[in-house]
Amino acid sequence: AGLAILMAAPAGYVPRRWLVAGVAAWCAVGLWFSAPQARSGAMLEPRLSATFINVGHGTSVLLELPDGRALLYDAGCLGAPESAVRAISSVLWSRGRTSLDAVIISHADADHYNALPQLLERFAVAEVYISPVMFEREDETPALAELRRAIEARAIPLREWHGGTPRRSVGEVEVAVLHPPERGVLGSDNANSLVLLLEYAGKRLLLPGDLETPGLEDVLAEEPLDCDIIMAPHHGSARSHPAGFSAWCSPEFVVVSGGASGRGQEVAEIRAAFEAEGRQAWHTAEAGAVRVIVQADGQI
């Protein structure tokens, strides 16, 4: 309103250069307040944030670390990738993100990676992490070949993670890979899903991709791991043994990333399978994007 009054003032009343300077200053103020996340040094909050993006039947989780770094676990959806590209881009931009420190692809199912080639056209990515068996079927899977071309065209380092890889400290967050073994397991791509564990402020977040038999049995054969937040394996499918998996990791909070239905099961039934024993569960088909925040004092 102030600028409008100045513009309407008689010619010569206000020097033109003052008007130009005023407009520039006002735009700068607007940009400053509209992108708080971009001011990483000014408004960093000591917390771990995980945003389970609503991509329909697919998976994409934005991990924002206390030191300002951002990781993306999976980026894809069933069918054409454009809807996932829009959903992921929208979340990243709303968080003030124009780049990612790393992308982790859990396994070689298109609904976990097919949005990445287009995302690389919009966002700078420092590294991409995959399992050792990610590209085994590249010759017979055009989407995998396209993914590799998109990564190599931008000279992005492609690194392998597997169970047994030493834990990494990323600032205050401990990152561990629980599965698959270095040579993978016999079975489907799902069975070789890269299972990622993050620990911060005494809390644990588990991301299991589409883990199912026989990889699921490999993980469940290990000593039970008490987790606070998990993503339901394989979009909550019965083939991922929801009851057994929940008993193994004892989560308080469960997020199901999936479409309106899951392999014949209604969304409510999938969610109910994880709500036994007082667990809280959300399904992205009902709730939209779900953000879970772990504060520096361990509060969720």
C-alpha positions as protocol buffer text, in pm:
chain_id: "A"
residue {
  index: 1
  type: ALA
  ca { x: 0 y: 0 z: 0 }
}
residue {
  index: 2
  type: GLY
  ca { x: 286 y: 232 z: 85 }
}
residue {
  index: 3
  type: LEU
  ca { x: 448 y: 168 z: -252 }
}
residue {
  index: 4
  type: ALA
  ca { x: 118 y: 235 z: -429 }
}
residue {
  index: 5
  type: ILE
  ca { x: 86 y: 572 z: -258 }
}
residue {
  index: 6
  type: LEU
  ca { x: 440 y: 665 z: -353 }
}
residue {
  index: 7
  type: MET
  ca { x: 380 y: 564 z: -715 }
}
residue {
  index: 8
  type: ALA
  ca { x: 68 y: 783 z: -724 }
}
residue {
  index: 9
  type: ALA
  ca { x: 252 y: 1084 z: -585 }
}
residue {
  index: 10
  type: PRO
  ca { x: 302 y: 1381 z: -821 }
}
residue {
  index: 11
  type: ALA
  ca { x: 594 y: 1357 z: -1059 }
}
residue {
  index: 12
  type: GLY
  ca { x: 913 y: 1472 z: -895 }
}
residue {
  index: 13
  type: TYR
  ca { x: 770 y: 1444 z: -542 }
}
residue {
  index: 14
  type: VAL
  ca { x: 968 y: 1126 z: -479 }
}
residue {
  index: 15
  type: PRO
  ca { x: 1290 y: 1059 z: -672 }
}
residue {
  index: 16
  type: ARG
  ca { x: 1252 y: 763 z: -907 }
}
residue {
  index: 17
  type: ARG
  ca { x: 1566 y: 597 z: -771 }
}
residue {
  index: 18
  type: TRP
  ca { x: 1407 y: 592 z: -424 }
}
residue {
  index: 19
  type: LEU
  ca { x: 1108 y: 408 z: -565 }
}
residue {
  index: 20
  type: VAL
  ca { x: 1330 y: 150 z: -737 }
}
residue {
  index: 21
  type: ALA
  ca { x: 1532 y: 102 z: -418 }
}
residue {
  index: 22
  type: GLY
  ca { x: 1212 y: 64 z: -214 }
}
residue {
  index: 23
  type: VAL
  ca { x: 1070 y: -201 z: -446 }
}
residue {
  index: 24
  type: ALA
  ca { x: 1400 y: -394 z: -442 }
}
residue {
  index: 25
  type: ALA
  ca { x: 1420 y: -381 z: -62 }
}
residue {
  index: 26
  type: TRP
  ca { x: 1058 y: -492 z: -24 }
}
residue {
  index: 27
  type: CYS
  ca { x: 1113 y: -789 z: -260 }
}
residue {
  index: 28
  type: ALA
  ca { x: 1425 y: -887 z: -66 }
}
residue {
  index: 29
  type: VAL
  ca { x: 1229 y: -886 z: 260 }
}
residue {
  index: 30
  type: GLY
  ca { x: 960 y: -1104 z: 103 }
}
residue {
  index: 31
  type: LEU
  ca { x: 1212 y: -1356 z: -26 }
}
residue {
  index: 32
  type: TRP
  ca { x: 1382 y: -1368 z: 314 }
}
residue {
  index: 33
  type: PHE
  ca { x: 1063 y: -1459 z: 500 }
}
residue {
  index: 34
  type: SER
  ca { x: 926 y: -1693 z: 233 }
}
residue {
  index: 35
  type: ALA
  ca { x: 1224 y: -1932 z: 238 }
}
residue {
  index: 36
  type: PRO
  ca { x: 1332 y: -1987 z: 601 }
}
residue {
  index: 37
  type: GLN
  ca { x: 1485 y: -2326 z: 528 }
}
residue {
  index: 38
  type: ALA
  ca { x: 1720 y: -2173 z: 272 }
}
residue {
  index: 39
  type: ARG
  ca { x: 1881 y: -1966 z: 547 }
}
residue {
  index: 40
  type: SER
  ca { x: 2048 y: -2277 z: 688 }
}
residue {
  index: 41
  type: GLY
  ca { x: 2291 y: -2085 z: 904 }
}
residue {
  index: 42
  type: ALA
  ca { x: 2034 y: -1845 z: 1044 }
}
residue {
  index: 43
  type: MET
  ca { x: 1738 y: -2061 z: 1148 }
}
residue {
  index: 44
  type: LEU
  ca { x: 1864 y: -2417 z: 1187 }
}
residue {
  index: 45
  type: GLU
  ca { x: 1669 y: -2618 z: 1440 }
}
residue {
  index: 46
  type: PRO
  ca { x: 1841 y: -2911 z: 1614 }
}
residue {
  index: 47
  type: ARG
  ca { x: 1606 y: -3189 z: 1504 }
}
residue {
  index: 48
  type: LEU
  ca { x: 1565 y: -3481 z: 1268 }
}
residue {
  index: 49
  type: SER
  ca { x: 1270 y: -3451 z: 1033 }
}
residue {
  index: 50
  type: ALA
  ca { x: 1130 y: -3726 z: 810 }
}
residue {
  index: 51
  type: THR
  ca { x: 863 y: -3630 z: 556 }
}
residue {
  index: 52
  type: PHE
  ca { x: 685 y: -3927 z: 396 }
}
residue {
  index: 53
  type: ILE
  ca { x: 571 y: -3771 z: 71 }
}
residue {
  index: 54
  type: ASN
  ca { x: 236 y: -3871 z: -76 }
}
residue {
  index: 55
  type: VAL
  ca { x: 336 y: -4014 z: -416 }
}
residue {
  index: 56
  type: GLY
  ca { x: 51 y: -4264 z: -441 }
}
residue {
  index: 57
  type: HIS
  ca { x: 166 y: -4624 z: -469 }
}
residue {
  index: 58
  type: GLY
  ca { x: 536 y: -4562 z: -429 }
}
residue {
  index: 59
  type: THR
  ca { x: 787 y: -4424 z: -183 }
}
residue {
  index: 60
  type: SER
  ca { x: 978 y: -4105 z: -119 }
}
residue {
  index: 61
  type: VAL
  ca { x: 1100 y: -3984 z: 220 }
}
residue {
  index: 62
  type: LEU
  ca { x: 1275 y: -3651 z: 274 }
}
residue {
  index: 63
  type: LEU
  ca { x: 1520 y: -3669 z: 565 }
}
residue {
  index: 64
  type: GLU
  ca { x: 1632 y: -3332 z: 704 }
}
residue {
  index: 65
  type: LEU
  ca { x: 1919 y: -3360 z: 950 }
}
residue {
  index: 66
  type: PRO
  ca { x: 2001 y: -3129 z: 1243 }
}
residue {
  index: 67
  type: ASP
  ca { x: 2305 y: -2985 z: 1064 }
}
residue {
  index: 68
  type: GLY
  ca { x: 2094 y: -2876 z: 765 }
}
residue {
  index: 69
  type: ARG
  ca { x: 2177 y: -3163 z: 531 }
}
residue {
  index: 70
  type: ALA
  ca { x: 1895 y: -3323 z: 332 }
}
residue {
  index: 71
  type: LEU
  ca { x: 1870 y: -3683 z: 209 }
}
residue {
  index: 72
  type: LEU
  ca { x: 1600 y: -3841 z: -8 }
}
residue {
  index: 73
  type: TYR
  ca { x: 1517 y: -4208 z: 46 }
}
residue {
  index: 74
  type: ASP
  ca { x: 1356 y: -4334 z: -277 }
}
residue {
  index: 75
  type: ALA
  ca { x: 1177 y: -4129 z: -541 }
}
residue {
  index: 76
  type: GLY
  ca { x: 912 y: -4304 z: -747 }
}
residue {
  index: 77
  type: CYS
  ca { x: 555 y: -4412 z: -801 }
}
residue {
  index: 78
  type: LEU
  ca { x: 360 y: -4677 z: -986 }
}
residue {
  index: 79
  type: GLY
  ca { x: 308 y: -4587 z: -1352 }
}
residue {
  index: 80
  type: ALA
  ca { x: 421 y: -4263 z: -1515 }
}
residue {
  index: 81
  type: PRO
  ca { x: 660 y: -4072 z: -1285 }
}
residue {
  index: 82
  type: GLU
  ca { x: 527 y: -3721 z: -1346 }
}
residue {
  index: 83
  type: SER
  ca { x: 290 y: -3721 z: -1046 }
}
residue {
  index: 84
  type: ALA
  ca { x: 571 y: -3827 z: -812 }
}
residue {
  index: 85
  type: VAL
  ca { x: 802 y: -3565 z: -963 }
}
residue {
  index: 86
  type: ARG
  ca { x: 543 y: -3295 z: -890 }
}
residue {
  index: 87
  type: ALA
  ca { x: 477 y: -3418 z: -535 }
}
residue {
  index: 88
  type: ILE
  ca { x: 844 y: -3449 z: -442 }
}
residue {
  index: 89
  type: SER
  ca { x: 938 y: -3118 z: -605 }
}
residue {
  index: 90
  type: SER
  ca { x: 656 y: -2942 z: -422 }
}
residue {
  index: 91
  type: VAL
  ca { x: 774 y: -3070 z: -84 }
}
residue {
  index: 92
  type: LEU
  ca { x: 1138 y: -2985 z: -154 }
}
residue {
  index: 93
  type: TRP
  ca { x: 1056 y: -2633 z: -269 }
}
residue {
  index: 94
  type: SER
  ca { x: 821 y: -2578 z: 26 }
}
residue {
  index: 95
  type: ARG
  ca { x: 1114 y: -2666 z: 252 }
}
residue {
  index: 96
  type: GLY
  ca { x: 1341 y: -2422 z: 69 }
}
residue {
  index: 97
  type: ARG
  ca { x: 1545 y: -2703 z: -86 }
}
residue {
  index: 98
  type: THR
  ca { x: 1711 y: -2662 z: -423 }
}
residue {
  index: 99
  type: SER
  ca { x: 1967 y: -2938 z: -367 }
}
residue {
  index: 100
  type: LEU
  ca { x: 2009 y: -3271 z: -191 }
}
residue {
  index: 101
  type: ASP
  ca { x: 2318 y: -3401 z: -16 }
}
residue {
  index: 102
  type: ALA
  ca { x: 2232 y: -3759 z: -114 }
}
residue {
  index: 103
  type: VAL
  ca { x: 1965 y: -3978 z: -268 }
}
residue {
  index: 104
  type: ILE
  ca { x: 1932 y: -4338 z: -144 }
}
residue {
  index: 105
  type: ILE
  ca { x: 1752 y: -4584 z: -372 }
}
residue {
  index: 106
  type: SER
  ca { x: 1627 y: -4886 z: -181 }
}
residue {
  index: 107
  type: HIS
  ca { x: 1593 y: -5131 z: -471 }
}
residue {
  index: 108
  type: ALA
  ca { x: 1528 y: -5177 z: -842 }
}
residue {
  index: 109
  type: ASP
  ca { x: 1148 y: -5148 z: -852 }
}
residue {
  index: 110
  type: ALA
  ca { x: 1043 y: -4850 z: -1065 }
}
residue {
  index: 111
  type: ASP
  ca { x: 798 y: -4719 z: -804 }
}
residue {
  index: 112
  type: HIS
  ca { x: 1102 y: -4641 z: -589 }
}
residue {
  index: 113
  type: TYR
  ca { x: 1325 y: -4464 z: -842 }
}
residue {
  index: 114
  type: ASN
  ca { x: 1144 y: -4366 z: -1165 }
}
residue {
  index: 115
  type: ALA
  ca { x: 1102 y: -3999 z: -1062 }
}
residue {
  index: 116
  type: LEU
  ca { x: 1474 y: -3947 z: -1007 }
}
residue {
  index: 117
  type: PRO
  ca { x: 1581 y: -3875 z: -1369 }
}
residue {
  index: 118
  type: GLN
  ca { x: 1340 y: -3579 z: -1389 }
}
residue {
  index: 119
  type: LEU
  ca { x: 1423 y: -3464 z: -1036 }
}
residue {
  index: 120
  type: LEU
  ca { x: 1789 y: -3442 z: -1139 }
}
residue {
  index: 121
  type: GLU
  ca { x: 1684 y: -3181 z: -1395 }
}
residue {
  index: 122
  type: ARG
  ca { x: 1542 y: -2964 z: -1116 }
}
residue {
  index: 123
  type: PHE
  ca { x: 1763 y: -3027 z: -814 }
}
residue {
  index: 124
  type: ALA
  ca { x: 2137 y: -3063 z: -760 }
}
residue {
  index: 125
  type: VAL
  ca { x: 2230 y: -3398 z: -603 }
}
residue {
  index: 126
  type: ALA
  ca { x: 2572 y: -3459 z: -450 }
}
residue {
  index: 127
  type: GLU
  ca { x: 2567 y: -3841 z: -429 }
}
residue {
  index: 128
  type: VAL
  ca { x: 2346 y: -4142 z: -505 }
}
residue {
  index: 129
  type: TYR
  ca { x: 2357 y: -4456 z: -290 }
}
residue {
  index: 130
  type: ILE
  ca { x: 2238 y: -4798 z: -408 }
}
residue {
  index: 131
  type: SER
  ca { x: 2267 y: -5163 z: -307 }
}
residue {
  index: 132
  type: PRO
  ca { x: 2530 y: -5381 z: -483 }
}
residue {
  index: 133
  type: VAL
  ca { x: 2254 y: -5560 z: -680 }
}
residue {
  index: 134
  type: MET
  ca { x: 2063 y: -5250 z: -791 }
}
residue {
  index: 135
  type: PHE
  ca { x: 2165 y: -5264 z: -1158 }
}
residue {
  index: 136
  type: GLU
  ca { x: 2182 y: -5643 z: -1205 }
}
residue {
  index: 137
  type: ARG
  ca { x: 1886 y: -5637 z: -1447 }
}
residue {
  index: 138
  type: GLU
  ca { x: 1982 y: -5314 z: -1623 }
}
residue {
  index: 139
  type: ASP
  ca { x: 2014 y: -5481 z: -1966 }
}
residue {
  index: 140
  type: GLU
  ca { x: 1653 y: -5597 z: -1958 }
}
residue {
  index: 141
  type: THR
  ca { x: 1500 y: -5297 z: -1777 }
}
residue {
  index: 142
  type: PRO
  ca { x: 1492 y: -4971 z: -1981 }
}
residue {
  index: 143
  type: ALA
  ca { x: 1397 y: -4763 z: -1676 }
}
residue {
  index: 144
  type: LEU
  ca { x: 1713 y: -4875 z: -1496 }
}
residue {
  index: 145
  type: ALA
  ca { x: 1925 y: -4790 z: -1799 }
}
residue {
  index: 146
  type: GLU
  ca { x: 1763 y: -4445 z: -1812 }
}
residue {
  index: 147
  type: LEU
  ca { x: 1837 y: -4395 z: -1442 }
}
residue {
  index: 148
  type: ARG
  ca { x: 2205 y: -4474 z: -1486 }
}
residue {
  index: 149
  type: ARG
  ca { x: 2230 y: -4242 z: -1789 }
}
residue {
  index: 150
  type: ALA
  ca { x: 2070 y: -3956 z: -1592 }
}
residue {
  index: 151
  type: ILE
  ca { x: 2312 y: -4003 z: -1302 }
}
residue {
  index: 152
  type: GLU
  ca { x: 2621 y: -4034 z: -1523 }
}
residue {
  index: 153
  type: ALA
  ca { x: 2520 y: -3737 z: -1741 }
}
residue {
  index: 154
  type: ARG
  ca { x: 2554 y: -3514 z: -1435 }
}
residue {
  index: 155
  type: ALA
  ca { x: 2871 y: -3685 z: -1309 }
}
residue {
  index: 156
  type: ILE
  ca { x: 2704 y: -3770 z: -978 }
}
residue {
  index: 157
  type: PRO
  ca { x: 2907 y: -4021 z: -774 }
}
residue {
  index: 158
  type: LEU
  ca { x: 2728 y: -4358 z: -750 }
}
residue {
  index: 159
  type: ARG
  ca { x: 2813 y: -4539 z: -428 }
}
residue {
  index: 160
  type: GLU
  ca { x: 2717 y: -4881 z: -290 }
}
residue {
  index: 161
  type: TRP
  ca { x: 2578 y: -4952 z: 54 }
}
residue {
  index: 162
  type: HIS
  ca { x: 2508 y: -5294 z: 202 }
}
residue {
  index: 163
  type: GLY
  ca { x: 2471 y: -5470 z: 533 }
}
residue {
  index: 164
  type: GLY
  ca { x: 2809 y: -5468 z: 701 }
}
residue {
  index: 165
  type: THR
  ca { x: 2901 y: -5122 z: 570 }
}
residue {
  index: 166
  type: PRO
  ca { x: 3047 y: -4934 z: 869 }
}
residue {
  index: 167
  type: ARG
  ca { x: 2807 y: -4701 z: 1047 }
}
residue {
  index: 168
  type: ARG
  ca { x: 2838 y: -4337 z: 949 }
}
residue {
  index: 169
  type: SER
  ca { x: 2803 y: -4030 z: 1164 }
}
residue {
  index: 170
  type: VAL
  ca { x: 2632 y: -3755 z: 967 }
}
residue {
  index: 171
  type: GLY
  ca { x: 2655 y: -3471 z: 1213 }
}
residue {
  index: 172
  type: GLU
  ca { x: 2464 y: -3590 z: 1519 }
}
residue {
  index: 173
  type: VAL
  ca { x: 2280 y: -3865 z: 1329 }
}
residue {
  index: 174
  type: GLU
  ca { x: 2409 y: -4222 z: 1316 }
}
residue {
  index: 175
  type: VAL
  ca { x: 2329 y: -4400 z: 988 }
}
residue {
  index: 176
  type: ALA
  ca { x: 2348 y: -4779 z: 950 }
}
residue {
  index: 177
  type: VAL
  ca { x: 2259 y: -5019 z: 668 }
}
residue {
  index: 178
  type: LEU
  ca { x: 2105 y: -5344 z: 795 }
}
residue {
  index: 179
  type: HIS
  ca { x: 2036 y: -5521 z: 463 }
}
residue {
  index: 180
  type: PRO
  ca { x: 2106 y: -5659 z: 201 }
}
residue {
  index: 181
  type: PRO
  ca { x: 2434 y: -5848 z: 235 }
}
residue {
  index: 182
  type: GLU
  ca { x: 2710 y: -5754 z: -8 }
}
residue {
  index: 183
  type: ARG
  ca { x: 2613 y: -6023 z: -259 }
}
residue {
  index: 184
  type: GLY
  ca { x: 2241 y: -5986 z: -206 }
}
residue {
  index: 185
  type: VAL
  ca { x: 1997 y: -6270 z: -143 }
}
residue {
  index: 186
  type: LEU
  ca { x: 1820 y: -6502 z: -384 }
}
residue {
  index: 187
  type: GLY
  ca { x: 1477 y: -6375 z: -472 }
}
residue {
  index: 188
  type: SER
  ca { x: 1311 y: -6061 z: -598 }
}
residue {
  index: 189
  type: ASP
  ca { x: 1435 y: -5703 z: -597 }
}
residue {
  index: 190
  type: ASN
  ca { x: 1209 y: -5650 z: -296 }
}
residue {
  index: 191
  type: ALA
  ca { x: 1402 y: -5908 z: -97 }
}
residue {
  index: 192
  type: ASN
  ca { x: 1718 y: -5704 z: -159 }
}
residue {
  index: 193
  type: SER
  ca { x: 1575 y: -5374 z: -37 }
}
residue {
  index: 194
  type: LEU
  ca { x: 1827 y: -5146 z: 128 }
}
residue {
  index: 195
  type: VAL
  ca { x: 1716 y: -5122 z: 493 }
}
residue {
  index: 196
  type: LEU
  ca { x: 1829 y: -4795 z: 650 }
}
residue {
  index: 197
  type: LEU
  ca { x: 1843 y: -4714 z: 1021 }
}
residue {
  index: 198
  type: LEU
  ca { x: 1888 y: -4360 z: 1155 }
}
residue {
  index: 199
  type: GLU
  ca { x: 1950 y: -4281 z: 1522 }
}
residue {
  index: 200
  type: TYR
  ca { x: 1924 y: -3935 z: 1677 }
}
residue {
  index: 201
  type: ALA
  ca { x: 1868 y: -3815 z: 2034 }
}
residue {
  index: 202
  type: GLY
  ca { x: 1814 y: -4172 z: 2151 }
}
residue {
  index: 203
  type: LYS
  ca { x: 1540 y: -4241 z: 1893 }
}
residue {
  index: 204
  type: ARG
  ca { x: 1549 y: -4477 z: 1596 }
}
residue {
  index: 205
  type: LEU
  ca { x: 1392 y: -4443 z: 1251 }
}
residue {
  index: 206
  type: LEU
  ca { x: 1377 y: -4752 z: 1026 }
}
residue {
  index: 207
  type: LEU
  ca { x: 1323 y: -4742 z: 649 }
}
residue {
  index: 208
  type: PRO
  ca { x: 1291 y: -5096 z: 502 }
}
residue {
  index: 209
  type: GLY
  ca { x: 1194 y: -5033 z: 138 }
}
residue {
  index: 210
  type: ASP
  ca { x: 985 y: -5323 z: 4 }
}
residue {
  index: 211
  type: LEU
  ca { x: 1150 y: -5585 z: 224 }
}
residue {
  index: 212
  type: GLU
  ca { x: 991 y: -5928 z: 186 }
}
residue {
  index: 213
  type: THR
  ca { x: 1081 y: -6299 z: 173 }
}
residue {
  index: 214
  type: PRO
  ca { x: 1358 y: -6419 z: 182 }
}
residue {
  index: 215
  type: GLY
  ca { x: 1529 y: -6094 z: 277 }
}
residue {
  index: 216
  type: LEU
  ca { x: 1266 y: -6035 z: 545 }
}
residue {
  index: 217
  type: GLU
  ca { x: 1363 y: -6359 z: 720 }
}
residue {
  index: 218
  type: ASP
  ca { x: 1729 y: -6257 z: 710 }
}
residue {
  index: 219
  type: VAL
  ca { x: 1649 y: -5935 z: 894 }
}
residue {
  index: 220
  type: LEU
  ca { x: 1408 y: -6095 z: 1142 }
}
residue {
  index: 221
  type: ALA
  ca { x: 1670 y: -6358 z: 1226 }
}
residue {
  index: 222
  type: GLU
  ca { x: 1887 y: -6083 z: 1375 }
}
residue {
  index: 223
  type: GLU
  ca { x: 1850 y: -5968 z: 1734 }
}
residue {
  index: 224
  type: PRO
  ca { x: 1527 y: -5765 z: 1776 }
}
residue {
  index: 225
  type: LEU
  ca { x: 1581 y: -5393 z: 1725 }
}
residue {
  index: 226
  type: ASP
  ca { x: 1368 y: -5154 z: 1928 }
}
residue {
  index: 227
  type: CYS
  ca { x: 1266 y: -4872 z: 1694 }
}
residue {
  index: 228
  type: ASP
  ca { x: 1051 y: -4566 z: 1754 }
}
residue {
  index: 229
  type: ILE
  ca { x: 940 y: -4483 z: 1399 }
}
residue {
  index: 230
  type: ILE
  ca { x: 919 y: -4717 z: 1100 }
}
residue {
  index: 231
  type: MET
  ca { x: 796 y: -4707 z: 746 }
}
residue {
  index: 232
  type: ALA
  ca { x: 584 y: -5016 z: 681 }
}
residue {
  index: 233
  type: PRO
  ca { x: 773 y: -5249 z: 446 }
}
residue {
  index: 234
  type: HIS
  ca { x: 628 y: -5301 z: 96 }
}
residue {
  index: 235
  type: HIS
  ca { x: 353 y: -5040 z: 135 }
}
residue {
  index: 236
  type: GLY
  ca { x: 196 y: -5244 z: 415 }
}
residue {
  index: 237
  type: SER
  ca { x: 149 y: -5556 z: 203 }
}
residue {
  index: 238
  type: ALA
  ca { x: 60 y: -5880 z: 382 }
}
residue {
  index: 239
  type: ARG
  ca { x: 365 y: -6033 z: 210 }
}
residue {
  index: 240
  type: SER
  ca { x: 584 y: -5817 z: 435 }
}
residue {
  index: 241
  type: HIS
  ca { x: 441 y: -5992 z: 744 }
}
residue {
  index: 242
  type: PRO
  ca { x: 322 y: -5676 z: 929 }
}
residue {
  index: 243
  type: ALA
  ca { x: 261 y: -5851 z: 1263 }
}
residue {
  index: 244
  type: GLY
  ca { x: 597 y: -6028 z: 1270 }
}
residue {
  index: 245
  type: PHE
  ca { x: 791 y: -5724 z: 1153 }
}
residue {
  index: 246
  type: SER
  ca { x: 623 y: -5500 z: 1412 }
}
residue {
  index: 247
  type: ALA
  ca { x: 695 y: -5753 z: 1686 }
}
residue {
  index: 248
  type: TRP
  ca { x: 1062 y: -5757 z: 1584 }
}
residue {
  index: 249
  type: CYS
  ca { x: 1116 y: -5379 z: 1590 }
}
residue {
  index: 250
  type: SER
  ca { x: 844 y: -5270 z: 1840 }
}
residue {
  index: 251
  type: PRO
  ca { x: 764 y: -4930 z: 1683 }
}
residue {
  index: 252
  type: GLU
  ca { x: 557 y: -4657 z: 1845 }
}
residue {
  index: 253
  type: PHE
  ca { x: 479 y: -4484 z: 1517 }
}
residue {
  index: 254
  type: VAL
  ca { x: 422 y: -4644 z: 1175 }
}
residue {
  index: 255
  type: VAL
  ca { x: 382 y: -4469 z: 840 }
}
residue {
  index: 256
  type: VAL
  ca { x: 248 y: -4659 z: 538 }
}
residue {
  index: 257
  type: SER
  ca { x: 347 y: -4508 z: 204 }
}
residue {
  index: 258
  type: GLY
  ca { x: 101 y: -4628 z: -59 }
}
residue {
  index: 259
  type: GLY
  ca { x: -195 y: -4569 z: -286 }
}
residue {
  index: 260
  type: ALA
  ca { x: -566 y: -4594 z: -218 }
}
residue {
  index: 261
  type: SER
  ca { x: -548 y: -4970 z: -175 }
}
residue {
  index: 262
  type: GLY
  ca { x: -275 y: -5225 z: -123 }
}
residue {
  index: 263
  type: ARG
  ca { x: -292 y: -5555 z: -311 }
}
residue {
  index: 264
  type: GLY
  ca { x: -662 y: -5613 z: -233 }
}
residue {
  index: 265
  type: GLN
  ca { x: -645 y: -5479 z: 121 }
}
residue {
  index: 266
  type: GLU
  ca { x: -829 y: -5161 z: 207 }
}
residue {
  index: 267
  type: VAL
  ca { x: -625 y: -4876 z: 348 }
}
residue {
  index: 268
  type: ALA
  ca { x: -798 y: -4905 z: 685 }
}
residue {
  index: 269
  type: GLU
  ca { x: -714 y: -5275 z: 707 }
}
residue {
  index: 270
  type: ILE
  ca { x: -349 y: -5211 z: 632 }
}
residue {
  index: 271
  type: ARG
  ca { x: -333 y: -4939 z: 894 }
}
residue {
  index: 272
  type: ALA
  ca { x: -517 y: -5154 z: 1148 }
}
residue {
  index: 273
  type: ALA
  ca { x: -256 y: -5430 z: 1107 }
}
residue {
  index: 274
  type: PHE
  ca { x: 3 y: -5194 z: 1254 }
}
residue {
  index: 275
  type: GLU
  ca { x: -215 y: -5037 z: 1524 }
}
residue {
  index: 276
  type: ALA
  ca { x: -214 y: -5340 z: 1754 }
}
residue {
  index: 277
  type: GLU
  ca { x: -71 y: -5289 z: 2101 }
}
residue {
  index: 278
  type: GLY
  ca { x: -125 y: -4914 z: 2099 }
}
residue {
  index: 279
  type: ARG
  ca { x: 89 y: -4822 z: 1797 }
}
residue {
  index: 280
  type: GLN
  ca { x: -3 y: -4511 z: 1602 }
}
residue {
  index: 281
  type: ALA
  ca { x: -23 y: -4553 z: 1226 }
}
residue {
  index: 282
  type: TRP
  ca { x: -80 y: -4323 z: 929 }
}
residue {
  index: 283
  type: HIS
  ca { x: -136 y: -4405 z: 563 }
}
residue {
  index: 284
  type: THR
  ca { x: -35 y: -4145 z: 306 }
}
residue {
  index: 285
  type: ALA
  ca { x: -345 y: -4227 z: 97 }
}
residue {
  index: 286
  type: GLU
  ca { x: -557 y: -4097 z: 388 }
}
residue {
  index: 287
  type: ALA
  ca { x: -332 y: -3840 z: 554 }
}
residue {
  index: 288
  type: GLY
  ca { x: -134 y: -3704 z: 260 }
}
residue {
  index: 289
  type: ALA
  ca { x: 229 y: -3625 z: 340 }
}
residue {
  index: 290
  type: VAL
  ca { x: 326 y: -3728 z: 693 }
}
residue {
  index: 291
  type: ARG
  ca { x: 607 y: -3548 z: 875 }
}
residue {
  index: 292
  type: VAL
  ca { x: 765 y: -3698 z: 1186 }
}
residue {
  index: 293
  type: ILE
  ca { x: 1006 y: -3479 z: 1387 }
}
residue {
  index: 294
  type: VAL
  ca { x: 1251 y: -3594 z: 1652 }
}
residue {
  index: 295
  type: GLN
  ca { x: 1353 y: -3302 z: 1872 }
}
residue {
  index: 296
  type: ALA
  ca { x: 1698 y: -3266 z: 2028 }
}
residue {
  index: 297
  type: ASP
  ca { x: 1555 y: -3375 z: 2365 }
}
residue {
  index: 298
  type: GLY
  ca { x: 1420 y: -3698 z: 2213 }
}
residue {
  index: 299
  type: GLN
  ca { x: 1058 y: -3587 z: 2196 }
}
residue {
  index: 300
  type: ILE
  ca { x: 864 y: -3701 z: 1886 }
}
